[in-house]
C-alpha positions as a LaTeX table, in Angstrom:
\begin{tabular}{lrrr}
\hline
Residue & $x$ (\AA) & $y$ (\AA) & $z$ (\AA) \\
\hline
Met1 & $-30.76$ & $-9.03$ & $-4.07$ \\
Ser2 & $-28.60$ & $-6.69$ & $-1.69$ \\
Gly3 & $-29.21$ & $-9.28$ & 1.08 \\
Arg4 & $-26.64$ & $-12.38$ & $-0.71$ \\
Glu5 & $-23.96$ & $-9.62$ & $-1.56$ \\
Asp6 & $-23.40$ & $-9.96$ & 1.83 \\
Glu7 & $-23.02$ & $-13.54$ & 1.94 \\
Tyr8 & $-19.56$ & $-15.23$ & 2.50 \\
Asp9 & $-17.75$ & $-17.99$ & 3.58 \\
Tyr10 & $-14.55$ & $-15.90$ & 4.86 \\
Leu11 & $-13.56$ & $-12.48$ & 5.09 \\
Phe12 & $-10.24$ & $-11.67$ & 4.24 \\
Lys13 & $-8.10$ & $-8.25$ & 4.43 \\
Val14 & $-5.27$ & $-7.23$ & 2.06 \\
Val15 & $-3.25$ & $-4.50$ & 1.60 \\
Leu16 & $-0.96$ & $-3.15$ & $-1.57$ \\
Ile17 & 2.08 & $-1.85$ & $-0.51$ \\
Gly18 & 4.73 & $-0.84$ & $-2.46$ \\
Asp19 & 5.81 & 3.07 & $-3.21$ \\
Ser20 & 3.74 & 5.81 & $-4.71$ \\
Gly21 & 2.89 & 5.77 & $-8.19$ \\
Val22 & 3.38 & 2.17 & $-8.98$ \\
Gly23 & $-0.22$ & 1.74 & $-9.73$ \\
Lys24 & $-2.08$ & 0.33 & $-6.33$ \\
Ser25 & $-4.91$ & 2.32 & $-6.58$ \\
Asn26 & $-5.64$ & 1.52 & $-9.85$ \\
Leu27 & $-5.26$ & $-2.42$ & $-9.21$ \\
Leu28 & $-7.34$ & $-1.32$ & $-6.57$ \\
Ser29 & $-9.84$ & $-0.87$ & $-9.17$ \\
Arg30 & $-9.56$ & $-2.93$ & $-11.81$ \\
Phe31 & $-9.77$ & $-5.65$ & $-9.45$ \\
Thr32 & $-13.45$ & $-4.05$ & $-7.80$ \\
Arg33 & $-15.00$ & $-2.14$ & $-10.08$ \\
Asn34 & $-12.33$ & $-2.73$ & $-13.66$ \\
Glu35 & $-11.95$ & 1.19 & $-14.07$ \\
Phe36 & $-8.93$ & 2.24 & $-14.09$ \\
Asn37 & $-8.55$ & 5.80 & $-14.15$ \\
Leu38 & $-5.38$ & 7.37 & $-16.18$ \\
Glu39 & $-5.72$ & 10.55 & $-13.87$ \\
Ser40 & $-4.95$ & 8.93 & $-10.71$ \\
Lys41 & $-3.64$ & 10.98 & $-7.72$ \\
Ser42 & $-2.04$ & 9.32 & $-5.06$ \\
Thr43 & $-4.21$ & 8.43 & $-2.21$ \\
Ile44 & $-4.41$ & 10.42 & 0.66 \\
Gly45 & $-4.74$ & 7.69 & 3.83 \\
Val46 & $-6.00$ & 4.66 & 3.09 \\
Glu47 & $-9.71$ & 3.79 & 1.06 \\
Phe48 & $-10.66$ & 0.01 & 0.22 \\
Ala49 & $-12.81$ & $-1.81$ & $-1.29$ \\
Thr50 & $-14.12$ & $-5.03$ & $-0.94$ \\
Arg51 & $-15.54$ & $-8.25$ & $-3.88$ \\
Ser52 & $-16.38$ & $-11.74$ & $-3.28$ \\
Ile53 & $-14.79$ & $-14.06$ & $-5.52$ \\
His54 & $-15.37$ & $-18.21$ & $-4.81$ \\
Val55 & $-13.20$ & $-20.51$ & $-4.22$ \\
Glu56 & $-12.77$ & $-24.19$ & $-3.85$ \\
Gly57 & $-17.21$ & $-24.06$ & $-2.90$ \\
Lys58 & $-16.62$ & $-21.38$ & $-0.52$ \\
Thr59 & $-17.32$ & $-17.69$ & $-0.89$ \\
Val60 & $-14.16$ & $-15.07$ & $-0.41$ \\
Lys61 & $-15.23$ & $-11.61$ & 0.48 \\
Ala62 & $-11.77$ & $-9.75$ & $-0.23$ \\
Gln63 & $-11.42$ & $-6.41$ & 1.80 \\
Ile64 & $-8.54$ & $-4.85$ & $-0.16$ \\
Trp65 & $-6.75$ & $-1.84$ & 1.93 \\
Asp66 & $-5.27$ & 1.13 & $-0.71$ \\
Thr67 & $-2.85$ & 2.93 & 1.40 \\
Ala68 & 0.19 & 6.22 & $-0.19$ \\
Gly69 & 3.66 & 4.82 & $-0.22$ \\
Gln70 & 4.55 & 8.22 & $-0.06$ \\
Glu71 & 7.14 & 8.38 & 4.00 \\
Arg72 & 5.20 & 11.21 & 5.05 \\
Tyr73 & 2.06 & 8.79 & 5.90 \\
Arg74 & 4.08 & 5.50 & 7.34 \\
Ala75 & 2.17 & 7.39 & 10.55 \\
Ile76 & $-0.73$ & 4.49 & 9.32 \\
Thr77 & 1.02 & 1.24 & 9.15 \\
Ser78 & 0.48 & 0.26 & 12.49 \\
Ala79 & $-3.30$ & 0.24 & 11.31 \\
Tyr80 & $-3.74$ & $-0.66$ & 8.58 \\
Tyr81 & $-1.62$ & $-3.95$ & 8.32 \\
Arg82 & $-3.38$ & $-5.08$ & 11.49 \\
Gly83 & $-5.31$ & $-8.30$ & 10.20 \\
Ala84 & $-4.27$ & $-8.49$ & 7.08 \\
Val85 & $-3.95$ & $-11.84$ & 6.13 \\
Gly86 & $-2.70$ & $-11.18$ & 2.52 \\
Ala87 & $-0.32$ & $-8.19$ & 1.24 \\
Leu88 & 0.32 & $-7.16$ & $-2.91$ \\
Leu89 & 3.83 & $-5.72$ & $-2.38$ \\
Val90 & 3.99 & $-3.40$ & $-6.07$ \\
Tyr91 & 6.61 & $-2.12$ & $-8.30$ \\
Asp92 & 6.45 & $-0.63$ & $-11.14$ \\
Ile93 & 8.24 & $-2.22$ & $-13.79$ \\
Ala94 & 9.57 & 0.43 & $-15.91$ \\
Lys95 & 11.30 & 2.14 & $-12.95$ \\
His96 & 13.79 & 0.50 & $-11.15$ \\
Leu97 & 13.96 & 2.04 & $-7.96$ \\
Thr98 & 10.26 & 0.83 & $-7.31$ \\
Tyr99 & 11.53 & $-2.41$ & $-7.38$ \\
Glu100 & 15.18 & $-1.39$ & $-5.42$ \\
Asn101 & 12.41 & $-0.11$ & $-2.06$ \\
Ala102 & 10.75 & $-3.39$ & $-2.64$ \\
Glu103 & 13.42 & $-4.90$ & 0.22 \\
Arg104 & 12.44 & $-2.12$ & 2.36 \\
Trp105 & 8.82 & $-2.49$ & 2.65 \\
Leu106 & 9.31 & $-5.97$ & 2.80 \\
Lys107 & 10.96 & $-5.38$ & 6.71 \\
Glu108 & 7.54 & $-3.57$ & 6.97 \\
Leu109 & 6.09 & $-6.34$ & 6.85 \\
Gln110 & 7.30 & $-8.35$ & 8.68 \\
Asp111 & 7.88 & $-5.36$ & 10.88 \\
His112 & 4.48 & $-4.63$ & 11.01 \\
Ala113 & 2.08 & $-7.66$ & 9.63 \\
Asp114 & 1.82 & $-11.29$ & 11.04 \\
Ser115 & 3.98 & $-13.56$ & 10.38 \\
Asn116 & 1.91 & $-15.60$ & 8.52 \\
Ile117 & 0.83 & $-13.25$ & 6.35 \\
Val118 & 0.95 & $-14.16$ & 2.86 \\
Ile119 & 3.20 & $-12.40$ & 0.21 \\
Met120 & 3.12 & $-12.11$ & $-3.28$ \\
Leu121 & 5.17 & $-9.51$ & $-5.46$ \\
Val122 & 3.76 & $-7.89$ & $-8.25$ \\
Gly123 & 5.37 & $-5.92$ & $-10.99$ \\
Asn124 & 3.27 & $-4.11$ & $-12.19$ \\
Lys125 & 2.94 & $-1.45$ & $-15.19$ \\
Ser126 & 3.23 & $-4.62$ & $-17.76$ \\
Asp127 & 2.20 & $-3.03$ & $-20.68$ \\
Leu128 & 4.90 & $-0.65$ & $-20.60$ \\
Arg129 & 7.68 & $-3.33$ & $-22.15$ \\
His130 & 8.87 & $-0.46$ & $-24.32$ \\
Leu131 & 10.79 & 0.81 & $-20.55$ \\
Arg132 & 11.37 & $-2.05$ & $-18.88$ \\
Ala133 & 13.48 & $-0.99$ & $-16.17$ \\
Val134 & 13.47 & $-4.31$ & $-14.34$ \\
Pro135 & 14.26 & $-8.11$ & $-15.30$ \\
Met136 & 11.34 & $-10.50$ & $-14.71$ \\
Asp137 & 14.31 & $-13.18$ & $-14.35$ \\
Glu138 & 15.75 & $-10.67$ & $-11.58$ \\
Ala139 & 12.64 & $-10.12$ & $-8.95$ \\
Lys140 & 11.64 & $-13.57$ & $-9.24$ \\
Ala141 & 15.52 & $-14.20$ & $-7.74$ \\
Phe142 & 14.26 & $-11.60$ & $-5.68$ \\
Ala143 & 10.83 & $-13.55$ & $-5.30$ \\
Glu144 & 11.55 & $-17.25$ & $-4.78$ \\
Lys145 & 14.49 & $-16.05$ & $-1.92$ \\
His146 & 12.10 & $-14.75$ & 0.46 \\
Gly147 & 9.52 & $-17.26$ & $-0.46$ \\
Leu148 & 6.88 & $-14.95$ & $-2.21$ \\
Ser149 & 4.65 & $-15.32$ & $-4.98$ \\
Phe150 & 5.13 & $-13.66$ & $-8.50$ \\
Leu151 & 3.25 & $-11.99$ & $-11.34$ \\
Glu152 & 3.72 & $-9.26$ & $-13.84$ \\
Thr153 & 0.46 & $-6.75$ & $-14.22$ \\
Ser154 & $-1.01$ & $-4.34$ & $-15.90$ \\
Ala155 & $-3.59$ & $-2.38$ & $-14.93$ \\
Leu156 & $-4.17$ & $-1.02$ & $-18.08$ \\
Asp157 & $-4.73$ & $-3.88$ & $-19.91$ \\
Ser158 & $-5.94$ & $-5.86$ & $-17.26$ \\
Ser159 & $-3.32$ & $-8.58$ & $-17.39$ \\
Asn160 & $-3.30$ & $-10.54$ & $-14.79$ \\
Val161 & $-4.91$ & $-8.53$ & $-12.66$ \\
Glu162 & $-7.41$ & $-11.41$ & $-11.69$ \\
Leu163 & $-5.41$ & $-13.41$ & $-11.69$ \\
Ala164 & $-2.56$ & $-12.16$ & $-9.42$ \\
Phe165 & $-5.84$ & $-11.05$ & $-6.60$ \\
Gln166 & $-7.17$ & $-14.66$ & $-7.41$ \\
Thr167 & $-3.92$ & $-16.73$ & $-6.66$ \\
Ile168 & $-3.02$ & $-14.44$ & $-3.20$ \\
Leu169 & $-7.39$ & $-15.44$ & $-1.87$ \\
Thr170 & $-6.90$ & $-19.39$ & $-2.46$ \\
Glu171 & $-3.60$ & $-19.34$ & $-1.22$ \\
Ile172 & $-4.84$ & $-18.07$ & 2.04 \\
Tyr173 & $-8.04$ & $-19.91$ & 2.02 \\
Arg174 & $-5.74$ & $-23.39$ & 1.71 \\
Ile175 & $-3.93$ & $-21.99$ & 5.05 \\
Val176 & $-6.69$ & $-21.54$ & 6.40 \\
Ser177 & $-8.62$ & $-24.46$ & 5.73 \\
Gln178 & $-5.66$ & $-26.27$ & 6.35 \\
Arg179 & $-5.79$ & $-25.01$ & 9.95 \\
Gln180 & $-9.26$ & $-25.78$ & 10.45 \\
Met181 & $-9.11$ & $-29.19$ & 9.44 \\
Ser182 & $-5.50$ & $-29.91$ & 11.46 \\
Gly183 & $-7.17$ & $-28.18$ & 14.67 \\
Arg184 & $-4.67$ & $-25.68$ & 14.93 \\
Ala185 & $-6.80$ & $-22.74$ & 15.44 \\
Asp186 & $-4.28$ & $-19.71$ & 14.59 \\
Asp187 & $-5.94$ & $-16.02$ & 16.18 \\
Ser188 & $-4.76$ & $-14.31$ & 13.35 \\
Phe189 & $-6.06$ & $-16.28$ & 10.62 \\
Ser190 & $-8.65$ & $-18.42$ & 12.09 \\
Pro191 & $-11.24$ & $-17.72$ & 15.21 \\
Ser192 & $-12.00$ & $-20.11$ & 17.38 \\
Gly193 & $-15.96$ & $-20.59$ & 16.57 \\
Ser194 & $-15.32$ & $-18.54$ & 13.12 \\
Arg195 & $-15.07$ & $-18.77$ & 9.81 \\
Val196 & $-14.74$ & $-14.94$ & 9.05 \\
Val197 & $-10.98$ & $-13.29$ & 9.67 \\
Pro198 & $-11.56$ & $-10.19$ & 12.27 \\
Ile199 & $-10.69$ & $-6.94$ & 10.78 \\
Thr200 & $-10.27$ & $-4.07$ & 13.28 \\
Val201 & $-11.18$ & $-0.52$ & 11.88 \\
Gln202 & $-9.43$ & 1.37 & 14.20 \\
Pro203 & $-11.56$ & 4.52 & 16.32 \\
Thr204 & $-10.21$ & 7.39 & 13.40 \\
Gln205 & $-11.26$ & 5.46 & 9.72 \\
Ser206 & $-14.60$ & 6.36 & 9.14 \\
Ser207 & $-15.54$ & 2.43 & 7.82 \\
Gly208 & $-18.62$ & 3.46 & 6.50 \\
Lys209 & $-17.54$ & 4.53 & 3.31 \\
Gln210 & $-15.57$ & 3.35 & 0.71 \\
Gly211 & $-12.49$ & 5.45 & 0.65 \\
Ala212 & $-12.07$ & 6.84 & 3.46 \\
Cys213 & $-9.83$ & 9.49 & 5.06 \\
Cys214 & $-7.51$ & 8.53 & 7.73 \\
Gln215 & $-4.24$ & 10.57 & 8.38 \\
Asn216 & $-3.01$ & 10.36 & 11.80 \\
Asn217 & $-1.45$ & 12.91 & 13.62 \\
\hline
\end{tabular}
């Protein structure tokens, strides 16, 4: 039975980005393990988890990467973004500064990631409606301006978490399958002769462990 879990048609690397404390790790654990930790601490280095979903009759395996948002970990960005075909740019709806910093994170994506990366803006902690500091209309306008999809989620009560990941993975799948049908295979999205998007893990990272910690000096 365990071998069946390793069977998939596509493998997509999706990165979580945004300020520290916005709930990236809990979005990851809620989607991949249906867990939430109220006392989760800031991630140190990088960790990733996987989950397979079905999209239009195909099995898509998502490899979701999470990193700390603090400036001191910026050294890992190049390896972190390499091979990523999707990104969830996360902010906290109760902390306006985390939303303001979305523009900087977007620029970092443009500097480091593939130009075709699919990006979704995610306003997390929607359960804190009484503390809302970022109006939904404002975030929607920002997303539209930059060509991003947008959702508000709550890793705490699970609201829209499944939908956010399903939406971005479906969008990536459709881009990849359309390119294959038109014969315009792109190295980052659809390598020739393969239906699996390549994922590069730096030698400094231990890919054998989920939750592996890495930090470049």
